[in-house]
PDB file of C-alpha atoms in Angstrom:
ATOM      1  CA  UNK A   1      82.130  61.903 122.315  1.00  0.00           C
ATOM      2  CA  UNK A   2      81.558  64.861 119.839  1.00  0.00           C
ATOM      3  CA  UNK A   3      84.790  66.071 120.781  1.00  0.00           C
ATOM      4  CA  UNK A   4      87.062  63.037 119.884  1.00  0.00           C
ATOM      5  CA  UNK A   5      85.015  62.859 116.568  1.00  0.00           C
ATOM      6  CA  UNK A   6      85.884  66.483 115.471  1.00  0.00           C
ATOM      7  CA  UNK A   7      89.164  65.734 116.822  1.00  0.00           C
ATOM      8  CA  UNK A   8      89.108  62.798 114.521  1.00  0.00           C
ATOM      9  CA  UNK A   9      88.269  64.806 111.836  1.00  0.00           C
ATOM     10  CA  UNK A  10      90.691  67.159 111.811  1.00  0.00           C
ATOM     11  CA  UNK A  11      93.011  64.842 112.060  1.00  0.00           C
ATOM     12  CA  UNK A  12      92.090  63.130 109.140  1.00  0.00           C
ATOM     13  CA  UNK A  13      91.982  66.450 107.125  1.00  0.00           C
ATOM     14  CA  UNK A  14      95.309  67.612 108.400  1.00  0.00           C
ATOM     15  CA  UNK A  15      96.388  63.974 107.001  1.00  0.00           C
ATOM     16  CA  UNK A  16      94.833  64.680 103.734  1.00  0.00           C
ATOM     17  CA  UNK A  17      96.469  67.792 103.357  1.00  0.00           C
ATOM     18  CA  UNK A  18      99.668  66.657 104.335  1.00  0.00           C
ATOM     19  CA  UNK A  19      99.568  63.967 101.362  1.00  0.00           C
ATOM     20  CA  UNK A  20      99.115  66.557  98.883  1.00  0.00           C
ATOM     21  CA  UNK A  21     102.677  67.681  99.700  1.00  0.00           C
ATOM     22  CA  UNK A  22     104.681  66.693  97.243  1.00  0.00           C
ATOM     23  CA  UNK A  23     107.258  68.052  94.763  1.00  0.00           C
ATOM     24  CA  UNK A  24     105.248  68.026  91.917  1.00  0.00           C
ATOM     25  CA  UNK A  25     102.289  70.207  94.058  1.00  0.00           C
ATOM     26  CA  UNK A  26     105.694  72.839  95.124  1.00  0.00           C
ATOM     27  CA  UNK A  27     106.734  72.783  91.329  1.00  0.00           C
ATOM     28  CA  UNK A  28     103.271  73.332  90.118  1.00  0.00           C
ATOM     29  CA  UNK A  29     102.613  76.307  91.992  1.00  0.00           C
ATOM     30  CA  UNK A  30     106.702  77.778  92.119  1.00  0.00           C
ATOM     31  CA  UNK A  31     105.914  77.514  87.899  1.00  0.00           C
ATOM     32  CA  UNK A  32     102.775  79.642  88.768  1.00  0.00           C
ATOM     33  CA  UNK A  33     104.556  81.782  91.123  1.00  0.00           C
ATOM     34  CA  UNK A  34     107.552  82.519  88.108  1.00  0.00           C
ATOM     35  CA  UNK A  35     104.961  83.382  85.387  1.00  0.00           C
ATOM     36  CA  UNK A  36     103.248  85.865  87.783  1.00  0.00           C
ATOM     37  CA  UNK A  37     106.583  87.236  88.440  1.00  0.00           C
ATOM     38  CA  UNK A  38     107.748  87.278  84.617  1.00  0.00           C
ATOM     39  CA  UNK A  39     104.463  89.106  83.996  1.00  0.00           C
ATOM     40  CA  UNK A  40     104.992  91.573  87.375  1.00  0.00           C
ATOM     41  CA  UNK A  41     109.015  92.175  87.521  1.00  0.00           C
ATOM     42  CA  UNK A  42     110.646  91.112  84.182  1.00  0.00           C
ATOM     43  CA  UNK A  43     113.880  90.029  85.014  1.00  0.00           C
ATOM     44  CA  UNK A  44     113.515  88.975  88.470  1.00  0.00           C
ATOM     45  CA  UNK A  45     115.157  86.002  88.692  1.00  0.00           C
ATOM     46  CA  UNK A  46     118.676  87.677  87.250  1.00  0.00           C
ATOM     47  CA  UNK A  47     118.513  89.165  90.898  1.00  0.00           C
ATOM     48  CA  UNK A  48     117.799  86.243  92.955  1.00  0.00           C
ATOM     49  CA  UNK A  49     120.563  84.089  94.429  1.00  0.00           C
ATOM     50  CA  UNK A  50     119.745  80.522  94.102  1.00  0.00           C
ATOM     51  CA  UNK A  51     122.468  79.691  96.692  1.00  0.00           C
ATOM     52  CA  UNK A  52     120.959  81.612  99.233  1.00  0.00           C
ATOM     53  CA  UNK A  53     117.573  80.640  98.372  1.00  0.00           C
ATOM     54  CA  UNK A  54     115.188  79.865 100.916  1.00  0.00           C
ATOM     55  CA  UNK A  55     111.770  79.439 100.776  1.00  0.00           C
ATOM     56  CA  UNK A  56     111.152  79.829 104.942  1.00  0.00           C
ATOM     57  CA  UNK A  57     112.739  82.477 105.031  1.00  0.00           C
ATOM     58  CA  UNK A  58     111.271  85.946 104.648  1.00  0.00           C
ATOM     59  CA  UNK A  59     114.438  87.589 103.663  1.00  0.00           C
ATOM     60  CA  UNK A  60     116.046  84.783 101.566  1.00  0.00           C
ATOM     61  CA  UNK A  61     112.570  83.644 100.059  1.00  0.00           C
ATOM     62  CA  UNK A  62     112.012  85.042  96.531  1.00  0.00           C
ATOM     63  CA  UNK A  63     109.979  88.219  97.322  1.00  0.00           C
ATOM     64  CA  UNK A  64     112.515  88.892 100.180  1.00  0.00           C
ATOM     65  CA  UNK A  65     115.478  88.849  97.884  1.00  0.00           C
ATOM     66  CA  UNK A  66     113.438  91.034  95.531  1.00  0.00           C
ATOM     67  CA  UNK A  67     111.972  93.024  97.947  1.00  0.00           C
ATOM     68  CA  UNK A  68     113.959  92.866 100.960  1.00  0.00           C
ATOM     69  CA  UNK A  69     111.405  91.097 102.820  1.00  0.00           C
ATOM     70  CA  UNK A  70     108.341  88.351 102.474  1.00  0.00           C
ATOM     71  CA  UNK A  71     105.570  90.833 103.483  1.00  0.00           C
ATOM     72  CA  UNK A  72     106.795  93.590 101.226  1.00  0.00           C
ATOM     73  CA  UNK A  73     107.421  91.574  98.491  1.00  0.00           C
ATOM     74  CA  UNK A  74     103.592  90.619  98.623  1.00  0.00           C
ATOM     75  CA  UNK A  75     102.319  93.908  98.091  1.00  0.00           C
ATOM     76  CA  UNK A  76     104.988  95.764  95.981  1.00  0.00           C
ATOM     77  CA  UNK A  77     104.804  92.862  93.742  1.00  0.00           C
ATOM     78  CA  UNK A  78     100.723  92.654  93.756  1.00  0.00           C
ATOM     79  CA  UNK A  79     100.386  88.990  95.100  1.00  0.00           C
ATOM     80  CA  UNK A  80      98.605  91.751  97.442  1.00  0.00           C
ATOM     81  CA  UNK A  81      97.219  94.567  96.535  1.00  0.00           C
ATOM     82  CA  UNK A  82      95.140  97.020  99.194  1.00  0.00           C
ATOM     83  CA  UNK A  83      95.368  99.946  97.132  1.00  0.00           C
ATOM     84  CA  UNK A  84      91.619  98.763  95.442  1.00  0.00           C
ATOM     85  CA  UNK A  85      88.860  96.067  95.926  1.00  0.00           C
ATOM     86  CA  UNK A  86      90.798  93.360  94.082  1.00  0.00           C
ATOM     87  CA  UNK A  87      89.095  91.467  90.830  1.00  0.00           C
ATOM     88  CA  UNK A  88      90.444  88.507  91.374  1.00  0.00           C
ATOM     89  CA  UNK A  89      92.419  86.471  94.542  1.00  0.00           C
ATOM     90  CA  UNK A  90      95.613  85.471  94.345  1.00  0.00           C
ATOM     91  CA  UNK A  91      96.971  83.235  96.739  1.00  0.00           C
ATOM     92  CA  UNK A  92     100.692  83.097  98.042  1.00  0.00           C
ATOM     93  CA  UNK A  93     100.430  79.378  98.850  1.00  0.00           C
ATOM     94  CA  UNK A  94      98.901  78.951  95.446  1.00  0.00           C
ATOM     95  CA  UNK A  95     102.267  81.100  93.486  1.00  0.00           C
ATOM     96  CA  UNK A  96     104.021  79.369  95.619  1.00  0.00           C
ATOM     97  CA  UNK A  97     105.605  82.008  97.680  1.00  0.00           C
ATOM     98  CA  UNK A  98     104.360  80.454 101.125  1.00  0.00           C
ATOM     99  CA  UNK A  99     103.954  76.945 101.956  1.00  0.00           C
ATOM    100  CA  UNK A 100     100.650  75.344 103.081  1.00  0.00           C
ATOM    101  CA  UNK A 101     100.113  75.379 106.635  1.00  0.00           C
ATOM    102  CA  UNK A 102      97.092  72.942 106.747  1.00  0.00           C
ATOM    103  CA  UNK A 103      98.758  69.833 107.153  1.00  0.00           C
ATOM    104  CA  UNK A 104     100.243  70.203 110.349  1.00  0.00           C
ATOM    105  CA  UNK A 105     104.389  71.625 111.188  1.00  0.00           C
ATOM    106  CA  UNK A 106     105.962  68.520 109.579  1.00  0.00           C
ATOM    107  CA  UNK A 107     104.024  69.226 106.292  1.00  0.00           C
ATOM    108  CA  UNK A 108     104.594  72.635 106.125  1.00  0.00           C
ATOM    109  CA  UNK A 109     108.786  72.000 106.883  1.00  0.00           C
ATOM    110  CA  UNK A 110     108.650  69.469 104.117  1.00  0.00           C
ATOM    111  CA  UNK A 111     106.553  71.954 101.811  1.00  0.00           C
ATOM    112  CA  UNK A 112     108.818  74.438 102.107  1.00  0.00           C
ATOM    113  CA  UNK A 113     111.763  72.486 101.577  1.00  0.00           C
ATOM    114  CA  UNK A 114     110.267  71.137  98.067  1.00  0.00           C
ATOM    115  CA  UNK A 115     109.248  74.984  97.466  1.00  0.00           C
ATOM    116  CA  UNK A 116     112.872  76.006  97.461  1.00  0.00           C
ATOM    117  CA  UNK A 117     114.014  73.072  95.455  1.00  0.00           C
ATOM    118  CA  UNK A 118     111.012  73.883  93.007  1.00  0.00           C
ATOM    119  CA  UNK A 119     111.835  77.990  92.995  1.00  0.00           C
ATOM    120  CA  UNK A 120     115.703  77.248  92.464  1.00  0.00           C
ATOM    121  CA  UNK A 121     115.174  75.000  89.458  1.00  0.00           C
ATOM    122  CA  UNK A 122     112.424  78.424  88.048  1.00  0.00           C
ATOM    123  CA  UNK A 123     115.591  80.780  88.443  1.00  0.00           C
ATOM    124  CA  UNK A 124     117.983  78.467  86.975  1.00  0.00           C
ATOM    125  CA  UNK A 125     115.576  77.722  83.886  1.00  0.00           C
ATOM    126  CA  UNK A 126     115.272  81.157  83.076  1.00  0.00           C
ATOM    127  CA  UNK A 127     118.936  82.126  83.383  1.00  0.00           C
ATOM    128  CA  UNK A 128     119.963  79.183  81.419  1.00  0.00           C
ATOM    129  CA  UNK A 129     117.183  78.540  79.193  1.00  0.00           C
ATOM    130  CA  UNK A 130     116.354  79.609  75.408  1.00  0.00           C
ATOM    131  CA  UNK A 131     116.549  83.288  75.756  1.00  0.00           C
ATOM    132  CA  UNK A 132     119.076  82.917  78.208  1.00  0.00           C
ATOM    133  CA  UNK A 133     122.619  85.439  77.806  1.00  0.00           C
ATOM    134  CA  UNK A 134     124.446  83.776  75.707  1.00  0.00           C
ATOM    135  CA  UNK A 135     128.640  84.808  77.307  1.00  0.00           C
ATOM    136  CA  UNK A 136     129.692  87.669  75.252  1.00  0.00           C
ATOM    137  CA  UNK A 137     126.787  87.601  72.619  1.00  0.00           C
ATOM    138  CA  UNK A 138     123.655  89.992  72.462  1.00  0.00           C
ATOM    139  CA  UNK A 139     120.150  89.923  72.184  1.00  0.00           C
ATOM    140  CA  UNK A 140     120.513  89.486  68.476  1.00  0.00           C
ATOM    141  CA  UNK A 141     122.316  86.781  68.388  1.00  0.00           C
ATOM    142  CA  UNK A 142     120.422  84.568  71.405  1.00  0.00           C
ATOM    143  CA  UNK A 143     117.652  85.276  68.437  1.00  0.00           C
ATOM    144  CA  UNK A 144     119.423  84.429  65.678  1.00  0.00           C
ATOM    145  CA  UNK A 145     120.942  81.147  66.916  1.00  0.00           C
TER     146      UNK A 145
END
């Protein structure tokens, strides 16, 4: 009996995490993820592909294109740094680099999926927005106009 209650229960919390998968949850934490990295790597997203972009994938995910792979991309980026007692915690799933694996395989799939949609519409804001190159005109001029 105890066991088909905590099996109970962890279904129910695997359900409850799975509901909190949404787009707006992947485009929360992708924004996240972008400010860390404007902060980090200025200019990051002028070297990722958002073709080729995908989140699942260690070597297509952002830190992968950046850094040639997922794990690397963690530390030489600081999402995780080993090199001192860190002040604070910063979470992949929460910078949305990795997806949440606490809903189960089918909420993870779909969180990734809504990750790379969320981190592809990140690189294409910052290539095409405000202080994005204008075609053939400076910095001066993107300031000026």
């Amino acid at each position: 009996m105890l066991q088909s209650l905590r099996a109970a229960l962890a279904d129910r919390r695997r359900q409850r995490q799975a509901a909190r998968v949404t787009p707006a949850w992947a485009s929360r934490r992708a924004r996240e993820g972008a400010a860390f990295l404007d902060n980090a790597d200025p200019g990051w997203a002028d070297r990722v592909d958002p073709r080729t972009l995908v989140l699942a994938d260690g070597q297509a995910c952002v830190l992968g294109q950046l850094h040639g792979d997922y794990r690397r991309g963690l530390s030489r980026s600081r999402v995780l740094d080993l090199s001192s007692a860190p002040t604070r915690f910063v979470s992949p799933v929460d910078l949305g680099f990795q997806a949440s694996g606490e809903g189960g395989q089918e909420a993870e799939r779909l969180d990734y999926a809504f990750l790379t949609r969320a981190w592809r519409e990140e690189v294409r804001a910052r290539r095409e927005g405000p202080l994005a190159p204008v075609h053939g005109a400076g910095t001066a001029a993107r300031m000026a106009g």
